[in-house]
Amino acid sequence: MAALVLFGGGGDLAMRMLLPSLYFLEHDGLLPDGLKIIGAARSDDSRDAYVAKVRAAVQARAKSDDAWDEASWGRLEARLDYLAVDATSADSLKPLKAKVGDGGATSFLAVSPSLYARIVTAMKAAGLAGPNDRVVLEKPVGRDLESFRQIDDAVSHAFSEQQVFRIDHYLGKETVQNLIALRFGNTIFEPLWNNLTIDHVEITVGETVGVGDRWPYYDEYGALRDMLQNHMLQLLCLVAMEPPSDLDPDSVRNEKVKVLRSLRPITLEDVERVTVRGQYGAGVVDGKPVESYAAERGQASDTETFVAIRADIDNWRWAGVPFFMRTGKRLPEKRTEIVIQFKPVPHSIFDRGDRGQVRDNRLVIELQPEEDISLTVMNKRPGLDQRMQLQPIKMSLSWGVDGKTAAAPRRRIAYERLLLDAMAGDSTLFVRRDEAEQAWKWVDEVSEAWTGAHIKPLPYAAGTWGPQAADLLLSRTGRAWNTNDA
């Protein structure tokens, strides 16, 4: 691959994530020899001005990780180039094609998905969609199944499916990939990964930030389409999928599609029972007062900033095991985790006297703010007590017990892995078209049921875990959301 082209190369995603990722890959000697990195954007900058902006962005991130050095920057700088373009115009893209040459390019569209169709059409006309070229699309693509298909039809007219890489940066996180290793590389877990031993699964994506000046985008999408349709359903698929025959990209993605097809549709009759919509009001986050969503937007809105859903997977492995998902803005913590809650022992022999309470085993896969996998098990409390005393112990499966047995490596930006895979043509951690279609189909059914049942967002104070109804979603089944002290 001769070149990596960053459309929107001066934008927030490129400067905050993509270019720092490329610096770290350069620092570790992982970028392909001879690779050119070309920023392409509307801004009429010179190459020197663009390189100066990149240096400032990269240096700030690298210094925070104690990874800045001039030699690594010098090697990255030598790869950098810039071209001012109108990406929707084939004539404007022809000079870019001349810079790329005939060796093939991976083009990352770090721009609004509303521009994808026009850009890929112009790329094809300019010769940037040849058999050796690839295109990376940032999700979510579209806002429902119909708009996704309209955009993706244009993409498929310019590129074959093997050339299209629909990125979900959650799949580049170390712990998400470690989940695959944990499940399919250990005989102690996979035989237990079913409805005989697992009581329920929780997936939480909590954010402390509000919508702020992103409200024009967010008001159109809401929490359901912005987070649940892509990130959370991807995590659900990795937890629930059957063992693939191998790690070939299509083998993995075939199993994920099967999960999405097995999701029980959420209908008008049960939508109020299995879903919760919420919208944050004024409150306190991190000790500071914050405004309501309506105040940030400037007027009232029916857009949800919080959603909680019970999903059921109708197949043999997961029949009777509910999957609870919740995500929202202005929550108390920035936390992303998957909780596998195992069933209790069938009979406790420790329930007499002061022996300690037997607690059910729990596997927690943390993605934010730290990346770790921990397992809570019961063991004997140390000491010479004549009576057996129990205590829970949390073991870190990533870095050792309580993280003390090994130093954790630098936490990589998820895009580092995904950029390398896209340039190498490995689509295992990317989303196939039929996978995205199935996700949109299920999410559209939820949205249509909300409309049909006239379900409006329930208010919740900023700094809380959403409306009280989100707790009732679990408590009415005798369960509760995971807390950090559990």
Tab-separated table of C-alpha atoms in Angstrom:
chain	number	residue	atom	x	y	z
A	1	MET	CA	0.000	0.000	0.000
A	2	ALA	CA	1.688	3.174	-1.230
A	3	ALA	CA	-0.393	5.827	0.539
A	4	LEU	CA	-2.801	6.548	3.357
A	5	VAL	CA	-5.137	9.428	2.508
A	6	LEU	CA	-6.952	11.204	5.338
A	7	PHE	CA	-10.000	13.006	3.977
A	8	GLY	CA	-10.875	15.580	6.600
A	9	GLY	CA	-7.178	15.488	7.476
A	10	GLY	CA	-7.380	18.747	9.432
A	11	GLY	CA	-10.507	17.861	11.392
A	12	ASP	CA	-11.062	16.769	14.974
A	13	LEU	CA	-10.943	13.001	14.386
A	14	ALA	CA	-7.745	13.196	12.356
A	15	MET	CA	-5.915	15.495	14.771
A	16	ARG	CA	-7.168	13.891	17.973
A	17	MET	CA	-7.014	10.202	17.039
A	18	LEU	CA	-5.711	9.271	13.592
A	19	LEU	CA	-2.478	11.262	13.370
A	20	PRO	CA	-1.425	10.529	16.979
A	21	SER	CA	-2.088	6.843	16.211
A	22	LEU	CA	0.173	7.071	13.177
A	23	TYR	CA	2.878	8.728	15.285
A	24	PHE	CA	2.796	5.893	17.836
A	25	LEU	CA	2.966	3.316	15.039
A	26	GLU	CA	5.958	5.169	13.600
A	27	HIS	CA	7.533	5.363	17.055
A	28	ASP	CA	7.237	1.560	17.353
A	29	GLY	CA	8.488	0.917	13.814
A	30	LEU	CA	5.203	-0.549	12.608
A	31	LEU	CA	4.353	1.620	9.601
A	32	PRO	CA	5.084	0.065	6.195
A	33	ASP	CA	8.248	1.187	4.443
A	34	GLY	CA	7.606	3.868	1.845
A	35	LEU	CA	4.111	4.701	3.092
A	36	LYS	CA	3.003	8.246	2.263
A	37	ILE	CA	0.441	9.945	4.525
A	38	ILE	CA	-1.570	12.598	2.725
A	39	GLY	CA	-3.949	14.966	4.475
A	40	ALA	CA	-6.777	16.139	2.235
A	41	ALA	CA	-9.205	18.860	3.306
A	42	ARG	CA	-10.896	22.046	2.122
A	43	SER	CA	-8.577	24.349	4.071
A	44	ASP	CA	-6.150	26.179	1.787
A	45	ASP	CA	-3.086	25.365	3.910
A	46	SER	CA	0.440	24.851	2.686
A	47	ARG	CA	2.207	21.596	3.496
A	48	ASP	CA	4.377	23.376	6.081
A	49	ALA	CA	1.349	24.898	7.810
A	50	TYR	CA	-0.397	21.542	7.892
A	51	VAL	CA	2.677	19.757	9.247
A	52	ALA	CA	2.945	22.371	12.015
A	53	LYS	CA	-0.664	21.682	13.055
A	54	VAL	CA	-0.030	17.934	13.018
A	55	ARG	CA	3.090	18.334	15.145
A	56	ALA	CA	1.219	20.354	17.778
A	57	ALA	CA	-1.583	17.776	17.973
A	58	VAL	CA	0.717	14.763	18.021
A	59	GLN	CA	3.220	16.234	20.457
A	60	ALA	CA	0.527	17.031	23.024
A	61	ARG	CA	-0.757	13.448	22.957
A	62	ALA	CA	2.672	11.774	22.835
A	63	LYS	CA	4.061	13.828	25.737
A	64	SER	CA	1.129	12.812	27.911
A	65	ASP	CA	2.165	9.190	27.300
A	66	ASP	CA	5.915	9.898	27.708
A	67	ALA	CA	6.439	8.761	24.126
A	68	TRP	CA	7.594	11.914	22.334
A	69	ASP	CA	10.938	11.950	20.601
A	70	GLU	CA	12.208	14.049	17.725
A	71	ALA	CA	13.557	11.071	15.781
A	72	SER	CA	10.133	9.416	15.573
A	73	TRP	CA	8.527	12.717	14.658
A	74	GLY	CA	11.155	13.298	11.983
A	75	ARG	CA	10.340	9.966	10.338
A	76	LEU	CA	6.600	10.699	10.432
A	77	GLU	CA	7.106	14.243	9.136
A	78	ALA	CA	8.997	12.879	6.127
A	79	ARG	CA	5.912	10.844	5.197
A	80	LEU	CA	3.444	13.730	5.512
A	81	ASP	CA	1.970	15.714	2.662
A	82	TYR	CA	-1.109	17.887	2.252
A	83	LEU	CA	-3.465	18.843	-0.535
A	84	ALA	CA	-6.398	21.252	-0.450
A	85	VAL	CA	-9.303	19.523	-2.215
A	86	ASP	CA	-13.037	19.491	-2.686
A	87	ALA	CA	-13.475	15.773	-2.015
A	88	THR	CA	-16.857	15.723	-3.777
A	89	SER	CA	-15.312	16.869	-7.090
A	90	ALA	CA	-13.501	14.404	-9.348
A	91	ASP	CA	-11.551	17.240	-10.996
A	92	SER	CA	-10.344	18.434	-7.608
A	93	LEU	CA	-9.228	14.906	-6.700
A	94	LYS	CA	-7.104	14.317	-9.798
A	95	PRO	CA	-4.018	16.054	-8.297
A	96	LEU	CA	-4.476	13.784	-5.279
A	97	LYS	CA	-4.437	10.756	-7.560
A	98	ALA	CA	-1.167	12.066	-9.017
A	99	LYS	CA	0.343	12.251	-5.493
A	100	VAL	CA	-0.841	8.732	-4.668
A	101	GLY	CA	0.495	7.188	-7.852
A	102	ASP	CA	-0.311	3.667	-8.996
A	103	GLY	CA	0.645	1.752	-5.857
A	104	GLY	CA	-2.811	1.917	-4.304
A	105	ALA	CA	-4.209	3.944	-1.407
A	106	THR	CA	-6.213	3.398	1.750
A	107	SER	CA	-8.542	6.394	2.020
A	108	PHE	CA	-10.006	7.178	5.453
A	109	LEU	CA	-13.161	9.306	5.232
A	110	ALA	CA	-12.911	11.294	8.477
A	111	VAL	CA	-15.831	13.483	7.384
A	112	SER	CA	-19.596	13.572	7.856
A	113	PRO	CA	-21.270	10.350	6.608
A	114	SER	CA	-23.681	12.581	4.680
A	115	LEU	CA	-20.778	13.236	2.279
A	116	TYR	CA	-19.749	9.607	1.770
A	117	ALA	CA	-21.822	8.952	-1.351
A	118	ARG	CA	-20.600	12.069	-3.174
A	119	ILE	CA	-16.983	11.491	-2.142
A	120	VAL	CA	-16.754	7.839	-3.241
A	121	THR	CA	-18.413	8.743	-6.552
A	122	ALA	CA	-15.772	11.439	-7.124
A	123	MET	CA	-13.014	9.045	-6.028
A	124	LYS	CA	-14.087	6.489	-8.608
A	125	ALA	CA	-14.132	9.101	-11.367
A	126	ALA	CA	-10.679	10.354	-10.313
A	127	GLY	CA	-9.110	6.871	-10.349
A	128	LEU	CA	-8.884	6.470	-6.560
A	129	ALA	CA	-11.160	3.414	-6.435
A	130	GLY	CA	-9.076	0.946	-8.394
A	131	PRO	CA	-8.565	-2.742	-7.500
A	132	ASN	CA	-5.604	-1.887	-5.236
A	133	ASP	CA	-7.448	0.855	-3.332
A	134	ARG	CA	-9.421	0.627	-0.094
A	135	VAL	CA	-11.831	2.939	1.706
A	136	VAL	CA	-12.435	3.258	5.459
A	137	LEU	CA	-15.817	4.580	6.635
A	138	GLU	CA	-16.405	5.879	10.149
A	139	LYS	CA	-19.685	4.661	11.674
A	140	PRO	CA	-22.567	5.188	12.077
A	141	VAL	CA	-23.338	5.222	8.365
A	142	GLY	CA	-26.811	6.702	7.901
A	143	ARG	CA	-29.446	7.172	10.593
A	144	ASP	CA	-31.692	4.209	9.718
A	145	LEU	CA	-31.743	1.188	7.424
A	146	GLU	CA	-33.025	3.123	4.420
A	147	SER	CA	-30.398	5.898	4.584
A	148	PHE	CA	-27.662	3.340	5.279
A	149	ARG	CA	-28.587	1.457	2.118
A	150	GLN	CA	-28.663	4.652	0.055
A	151	ILE	CA	-25.148	5.601	1.176
A	152	ASP	CA	-23.765	2.088	0.977
A	153	ASP	CA	-25.188	1.539	-2.507
A	154	ALA	CA	-23.018	4.431	-3.688
A	155	VAL	CA	-20.033	2.964	-1.851
A	156	SER	CA	-20.567	-0.485	-3.393
A	157	HIS	CA	-20.813	1.096	-6.847
A	158	ALA	CA	-17.282	2.469	-6.411
A	159	PHE	CA	-15.672	-0.292	-4.286
A	160	SER	CA	-16.175	-4.029	-3.865
A	161	GLU	CA	-17.148	-5.277	-0.393
A	162	GLN	CA	-13.586	-6.581	0.134
A	163	GLN	CA	-12.289	-3.026	-0.342
A	164	VAL	CA	-14.680	-1.418	2.186
A	165	PHE	CA	-13.711	-1.142	5.868
A	166	ARG	CA	-16.550	0.119	8.100
A	167	ILE	CA	-14.744	1.079	11.267
A	168	ASP	CA	-16.013	0.801	14.827
A	169	HIS	CA	-13.168	1.927	17.055
A	170	TYR	CA	-14.487	-0.119	19.989
A	171	LEU	CA	-13.368	-3.245	18.114
A	172	GLY	CA	-9.780	-1.968	18.158
A	173	LYS	CA	-9.613	-1.887	21.951
A	174	GLU	CA	-7.248	-4.391	23.532
A	175	THR	CA	-9.817	-5.794	25.949
A	176	VAL	CA	-12.394	-6.341	23.200
A	177	GLN	CA	-9.869	-8.454	21.303
A	178	ASN	CA	-8.883	-10.116	24.579
A	179	LEU	CA	-12.505	-11.188	24.979
A	180	ILE	CA	-12.115	-13.371	21.878
A	181	ALA	CA	-8.937	-14.897	23.320
A	182	LEU	CA	-10.577	-15.420	26.704
A	183	ARG	CA	-13.601	-17.191	25.253
A	184	PHE	CA	-12.062	-19.316	22.548
A	185	GLY	CA	-8.567	-19.950	23.925
A	186	ASN	CA	-9.523	-21.302	27.365
A	187	THR	CA	-11.383	-24.509	28.134
A	188	ILE	CA	-12.395	-23.161	31.555
A	189	PHE	CA	-14.622	-20.437	30.040
A	190	GLU	CA	-16.204	-21.588	26.789
A	191	PRO	CA	-18.047	-24.617	28.321
A	192	LEU	CA	-19.599	-22.211	30.861
A	193	TRP	CA	-20.539	-19.582	28.279
A	194	ASN	CA	-24.242	-20.428	28.002
A	195	ASN	CA	-27.626	-20.302	29.674
A	196	LEU	CA	-26.781	-23.171	32.043
A	197	THR	CA	-24.291	-21.097	34.048
A	198	ILE	CA	-24.757	-17.439	33.054
A	199	ASP	CA	-27.642	-15.551	34.672
A	200	HIS	CA	-27.483	-12.337	32.642
A	201	VAL	CA	-25.152	-9.971	30.777
A	202	GLU	CA	-24.841	-6.192	31.230
A	203	ILE	CA	-23.274	-3.753	28.789
A	204	THR	CA	-22.784	-0.180	30.024
A	205	VAL	CA	-21.405	2.806	28.128
A	206	GLY	CA	-21.548	5.810	30.446
A	207	GLU	CA	-20.362	9.318	29.596
A	208	THR	CA	-20.073	12.304	31.936
A	209	VAL	CA	-20.043	14.850	29.098
A	210	GLY	CA	-23.131	16.515	27.716
A	211	VAL	CA	-24.037	17.084	24.096
A	212	GLY	CA	-22.922	20.742	24.065
A	213	ASP	CA	-22.464	22.235	20.609
A	214	ARG	CA	-22.861	18.797	18.973
A	215	TRP	CA	-26.609	19.065	19.441
A	216	PRO	CA	-27.464	19.561	15.716
A	217	TYR	CA	-26.020	16.087	15.005
A	218	TYR	CA	-27.155	14.504	18.253
A	219	ASP	CA	-30.712	15.801	18.010
A	220	GLU	CA	-31.079	13.869	14.768
A	221	TYR	CA	-29.566	10.625	16.072
A	222	GLY	CA	-30.070	10.336	19.838
A	223	ALA	CA	-28.484	7.734	22.098
A	224	LEU	CA	-30.189	4.816	20.341
A	225	ARG	CA	-28.638	5.514	16.925
A	226	ASP	CA	-25.446	7.200	18.124
A	227	MET	CA	-24.213	4.502	20.526
A	228	LEU	CA	-26.404	1.436	20.746
A	229	GLN	CA	-26.716	0.727	17.021
A	230	ASN	CA	-22.988	0.389	16.500
A	231	HIS	CA	-20.742	0.163	19.579
A	232	MET	CA	-23.070	-1.679	21.942
A	233	LEU	CA	-24.463	-4.174	19.455
A	234	GLN	CA	-20.893	-4.949	18.362
A	235	LEU	CA	-19.970	-5.755	21.966
A	236	LEU	CA	-23.103	-7.870	22.334
A	237	CYS	CA	-22.158	-9.843	19.213
A	238	LEU	CA	-18.668	-10.633	20.500
A	239	VAL	CA	-20.062	-11.846	23.830
A	240	ALA	CA	-22.849	-13.924	22.293
A	241	MET	CA	-21.473	-15.308	19.018
A	242	GLU	CA	-20.771	-19.007	18.457
A	243	PRO	CA	-17.134	-20.119	18.081
A	244	PRO	CA	-16.024	-19.330	14.515
A	245	SER	CA	-14.285	-22.111	12.593
A	246	ASP	CA	-11.150	-19.943	12.417
A	247	LEU	CA	-10.106	-16.289	12.615
A	248	ASP	CA	-10.691	-15.642	8.943
A	249	PRO	CA	-12.555	-12.308	8.634
A	250	ASP	CA	-15.696	-13.812	7.152
A	251	SER	CA	-15.757	-16.673	9.675
A	252	VAL	CA	-15.882	-14.181	12.555
A	253	ARG	CA	-18.335	-11.842	10.876
A	254	ASN	CA	-20.667	-14.704	9.855
A	255	GLU	CA	-21.117	-15.583	13.535
A	256	LYS	CA	-21.805	-11.957	14.469
A	257	VAL	CA	-24.529	-11.728	11.826
A	258	LYS	CA	-26.172	-14.862	13.252
A	259	VAL	CA	-26.428	-13.156	16.644
A	260	LEU	CA	-28.065	-10.061	15.164
A	261	ARG	CA	-30.548	-12.221	13.265
A	262	SER	CA	-31.410	-14.011	16.513
A	263	LEU	CA	-32.265	-10.828	18.418
A	264	ARG	CA	-35.915	-10.897	19.439
A	265	PRO	CA	-37.750	-7.993	17.779
A	266	ILE	CA	-38.987	-5.341	20.202
A	267	THR	CA	-42.640	-4.806	19.387
A	268	LEU	CA	-45.269	-2.216	20.208
A	269	GLU	CA	-46.719	-4.535	22.864
A	270	ASP	CA	-43.521	-4.998	24.890
A	271	VAL	CA	-41.509	-1.835	24.186
A	272	GLU	CA	-42.528	-0.108	27.423
A	273	ARG	CA	-41.563	-3.183	29.459
A	274	VAL	CA	-38.113	-3.775	27.935
A	275	THR	CA	-36.856	-0.275	27.034
A	276	VAL	CA	-36.270	3.045	28.801
A	277	ARG	CA	-35.752	6.436	27.179
A	278	GLY	CA	-34.312	9.329	29.141
A	279	GLN	CA	-33.098	12.909	28.752
A	280	TYR	CA	-30.828	14.689	31.211
A	281	GLY	CA	-31.955	17.751	33.083
A	282	ALA	CA	-29.812	20.154	35.086
A	283	GLY	CA	-27.628	18.615	37.753
A	284	VAL	CA	-24.107	18.204	39.080
A	285	VAL	CA	-21.327	16.252	37.334
A	286	ASP	CA	-17.794	16.000	38.744
A	287	GLY	CA	-18.768	18.547	41.384
A	288	LYS	CA	-19.830	21.197	38.864
A	289	PRO	CA	-23.354	22.349	37.989
A	290	VAL	CA	-24.369	21.606	34.397
A	291	GLU	CA	-27.283	22.593	32.187
A	292	SER	CA	-30.073	20.421	30.875
A	293	TYR	CA	-30.089	19.084	27.321
A	294	ALA	CA	-32.974	21.410	26.480
A	295	ALA	CA	-30.950	24.413	27.698
A	296	GLU	CA	-27.929	23.373	25.628
A	297	ARG	CA	-30.127	22.932	22.581
A	298	GLY	CA	-32.045	26.163	23.199
A	299	GLN	CA	-35.506	24.597	23.194
A	300	ALA	CA	-37.356	21.451	24.237
A	301	SER	CA	-36.728	18.227	22.336
A	302	ASP	CA	-37.912	14.608	22.374
A	303	THR	CA	-34.410	13.274	21.673
A	304	GLU	CA	-33.189	10.662	24.146
A	305	THR	CA	-29.766	11.156	25.754
A	306	PHE	CA	-30.113	7.880	27.673
A	307	VAL	CA	-31.386	4.485	26.626
A	308	ALA	CA	-31.615	1.167	28.464
A	309	ILE	CA	-32.818	-1.989	26.729
A	310	ARG	CA	-33.353	-5.613	27.593
A	311	ALA	CA	-32.377	-7.700	24.570
A	312	ASP	CA	-33.136	-11.410	24.241
A	313	ILE	CA	-31.288	-13.738	21.873
A	314	ASP	CA	-33.538	-16.511	20.666
A	315	ASN	CA	-31.165	-19.406	20.157
A	316	TRP	CA	-30.133	-22.539	22.079
A	317	ARG	CA	-27.096	-21.026	23.787
A	318	TRP	CA	-28.794	-17.912	25.166
A	319	ALA	CA	-32.473	-18.789	25.597
A	320	GLY	CA	-33.624	-17.267	28.890
A	321	VAL	CA	-30.512	-15.102	29.421
A	322	PRO	CA	-31.361	-11.386	29.238
A	323	PHE	CA	-28.796	-8.927	27.872
A	324	PHE	CA	-29.208	-5.525	29.514
A	325	MET	CA	-27.686	-2.526	27.712
A	326	ARG	CA	-27.563	1.090	28.898
A	327	THR	CA	-25.838	4.186	27.598
A	328	GLY	CA	-26.207	7.877	28.256
A	329	LYS	CA	-24.773	11.361	28.541
A	330	ARG	CA	-24.215	13.237	31.823
A	331	LEU	CA	-23.924	10.083	33.917
A	332	PRO	CA	-21.865	9.936	37.150
A	333	GLU	CA	-18.888	8.121	35.597
A	334	LYS	CA	-17.157	7.633	32.301
A	335	ARG	CA	-17.431	3.879	32.271
A	336	THR	CA	-17.608	1.258	29.530
A	337	GLU	CA	-17.866	-2.341	30.640
A	338	ILE	CA	-19.322	-5.756	29.935
A	339	VAL	CA	-20.480	-7.759	32.941
A	340	ILE	CA	-20.970	-11.526	32.710
A	341	GLN	CA	-23.007	-12.443	35.797
A	342	PHE	CA	-22.878	-16.151	36.582
A	343	LYS	CA	-25.608	-18.059	38.388
A	344	PRO	CA	-25.235	-18.891	42.101
A	345	VAL	CA	-23.981	-22.228	43.335
A	346	PRO	CA	-26.904	-24.682	43.490
A	347	HIS	CA	-26.522	-25.125	47.260
A	348	SER	CA	-24.382	-23.200	49.726
A	349	ILE	CA	-22.711	-25.065	52.581
A	350	PHE	CA	-21.510	-21.784	54.083
A	351	ASP	CA	-24.859	-20.326	55.094
A	352	ARG	CA	-24.687	-21.065	58.841
A	353	GLY	CA	-23.085	-18.732	61.333
A	354	ASP	CA	-20.687	-15.955	60.510
A	355	ARG	CA	-18.859	-17.584	57.626
A	356	GLY	CA	-19.308	-14.825	55.075
A	357	GLN	CA	-21.821	-14.605	52.282
A	358	VAL	CA	-21.276	-16.551	49.084
A	359	ARG	CA	-21.384	-14.131	46.186
A	360	ASP	CA	-22.005	-15.177	42.613
A	361	ASN	CA	-19.030	-15.240	40.263
A	362	ARG	CA	-18.779	-12.210	38.039
A	363	LEU	CA	-16.562	-11.509	35.033
A	364	VAL	CA	-16.093	-7.813	34.238
A	365	ILE	CA	-14.532	-6.645	30.975
A	366	GLU	CA	-13.598	-2.974	31.392
A	367	LEU	CA	-12.966	-0.794	28.340
A	368	GLN	CA	-13.017	2.657	29.984
A	369	PRO	CA	-11.569	4.422	31.915
A	370	GLU	CA	-9.112	1.519	32.246
A	371	GLU	CA	-8.808	-1.601	30.102
A	372	ASP	CA	-8.903	-4.786	32.165
A	373	ILE	CA	-10.641	-8.125	32.579
A	374	SER	CA	-11.349	-9.202	36.147
A	375	LEU	CA	-13.008	-12.225	37.699
A	376	THR	CA	-14.573	-12.250	41.147
A	377	VAL	CA	-14.351	-15.636	42.910
A	378	MET	CA	-14.825	-16.827	46.478
A	379	ASN	CA	-11.900	-17.997	48.599
A	380	LYS	CA	-11.071	-18.651	52.225
A	381	ARG	CA	-10.223	-15.610	54.282
A	382	PRO	CA	-6.599	-15.877	55.538
A	383	GLY	CA	-6.201	-16.722	59.225
A	384	LEU	CA	-6.442	-19.497	61.846
A	385	ASP	CA	-10.160	-19.220	62.506
A	386	GLN	CA	-11.629	-22.600	63.341
A	387	ARG	CA	-14.676	-21.796	61.295
A	388	MET	CA	-14.315	-21.448	57.531
A	389	GLN	CA	-14.495	-17.757	56.628
A	390	LEU	CA	-15.175	-16.671	53.042
A	391	GLN	CA	-14.313	-13.536	51.129
A	392	PRO	CA	-14.595	-12.476	47.484
A	393	ILE	CA	-11.365	-11.755	45.621
A	394	LYS	CA	-11.094	-9.909	42.337
A	395	MET	CA	-8.418	-11.281	40.019
A	396	SER	CA	-7.155	-9.225	37.106
A	397	LEU	CA	-6.838	-11.504	34.097
A	398	SER	CA	-5.038	-8.803	32.106
A	399	TRP	CA	-2.145	-7.797	34.352
A	400	GLY	CA	-2.287	-10.217	37.297
A	401	VAL	CA	-4.057	-10.198	40.665
A	402	ASP	CA	-5.113	-6.625	41.432
A	403	GLY	CA	-2.762	-5.422	38.686
A	404	LYS	CA	0.325	-5.968	40.893
A	405	THR	CA	2.140	-8.812	39.199
A	406	ALA	CA	3.011	-7.061	35.949
A	407	ALA	CA	3.318	-3.519	34.673
A	408	ALA	CA	0.603	-2.635	32.181
A	409	PRO	CA	1.875	-1.597	28.740
A	410	ARG	CA	0.993	1.744	27.198
A	411	ARG	CA	-2.691	1.894	26.499
A	412	ARG	CA	-2.864	2.058	22.732
A	413	ILE	CA	-5.339	4.170	20.820
A	414	ALA	CA	-7.852	1.764	19.268
A	415	TYR	CA	-7.245	3.300	15.847
A	416	GLU	CA	-3.625	2.097	15.877
A	417	ARG	CA	-4.661	-1.519	15.385
A	418	LEU	CA	-7.473	-0.663	12.987
A	419	LEU	CA	-5.323	1.527	10.741
A	420	LEU	CA	-2.727	-1.234	10.439
A	421	ASP	CA	-5.416	-3.807	9.660
A	422	ALA	CA	-7.077	-1.613	7.027
A	423	MET	CA	-3.775	-0.947	5.261
A	424	ALA	CA	-3.016	-4.690	5.361
A	425	GLY	CA	-6.485	-5.595	4.043
A	426	ASP	CA	-7.506	-7.528	7.188
A	427	SER	CA	-11.235	-6.908	7.731
A	428	THR	CA	-11.740	-9.131	10.811
A	429	LEU	CA	-12.383	-6.181	13.152
A	430	PHE	CA	-14.500	-4.242	10.658
A	431	VAL	CA	-18.236	-4.397	9.962
A	432	ARG	CA	-19.642	-6.128	6.899
A	433	ARG	CA	-22.627	-4.713	5.022
A	434	ASP	CA	-25.128	-7.403	6.034
A	435	GLU	CA	-24.005	-6.992	9.647
A	436	ALA	CA	-24.732	-3.252	9.571
A	437	GLU	CA	-28.090	-3.886	7.879
A	438	GLN	CA	-29.200	-6.313	10.575
A	439	ALA	CA	-28.191	-3.869	13.328
A	440	TRP	CA	-30.120	-1.037	11.693
A	441	LYS	CA	-33.153	-3.288	11.172
A	442	TRP	CA	-33.349	-4.122	14.895
A	443	VAL	CA	-32.768	-0.522	15.990
A	444	ASP	CA	-35.391	0.759	13.537
A	445	GLU	CA	-37.920	-1.637	15.100
A	446	VAL	CA	-37.178	-0.144	18.536
A	447	SER	CA	-37.586	3.394	17.204
A	448	GLU	CA	-40.836	2.534	15.428
A	449	ALA	CA	-42.208	0.912	18.600
A	450	TRP	CA	-41.358	4.053	20.588
A	451	THR	CA	-43.250	6.133	18.053
A	452	GLY	CA	-46.218	3.789	17.979
A	453	ALA	CA	-46.468	3.637	21.770
A	454	HIS	CA	-45.899	7.418	22.131
A	455	ILE	CA	-42.973	6.851	24.508
A	456	LYS	CA	-41.261	10.108	25.412
A	457	PRO	CA	-37.907	10.454	27.190
A	458	LEU	CA	-38.144	10.389	30.985
A	459	PRO	CA	-36.222	13.140	32.789
A	460	TYR	CA	-33.163	12.355	34.892
A	461	ALA	CA	-30.857	14.677	36.780
A	462	ALA	CA	-27.373	15.086	35.333
A	463	GLY	CA	-24.922	13.147	37.481
A	464	THR	CA	-27.275	10.189	38.049
A	465	TRP	CA	-27.540	6.802	36.310
A	466	GLY	CA	-30.571	7.742	34.246
A	467	PRO	CA	-34.284	7.510	35.013
A	468	GLN	CA	-35.428	5.297	37.875
A	469	ALA	CA	-37.142	3.113	35.288
A	470	ALA	CA	-33.686	1.914	34.183
A	471	ASP	CA	-33.162	0.336	37.607
A	472	LEU	CA	-36.653	-1.142	37.493
A	473	LEU	CA	-35.754	-2.790	34.173
A	474	LEU	CA	-33.531	-5.142	36.190
A	475	SER	CA	-35.059	-5.022	39.677
A	476	ARG	CA	-38.407	-6.344	38.474
A	477	THR	CA	-36.496	-9.504	37.480
A	478	GLY	CA	-34.619	-9.680	40.802
A	479	ARG	CA	-31.384	-8.274	39.346
A	480	ALA	CA	-29.393	-5.044	39.659
A	481	TRP	CA	-26.857	-3.102	37.594
A	482	ASN	CA	-23.205	-3.656	38.458
A	483	THR	CA	-21.590	-1.064	40.721
A	484	ASN	CA	-17.871	-0.395	41.146
A	485	ASP	CA	-17.795	-1.822	44.648
A	486	ALA	CA	-19.383	-5.093	43.587
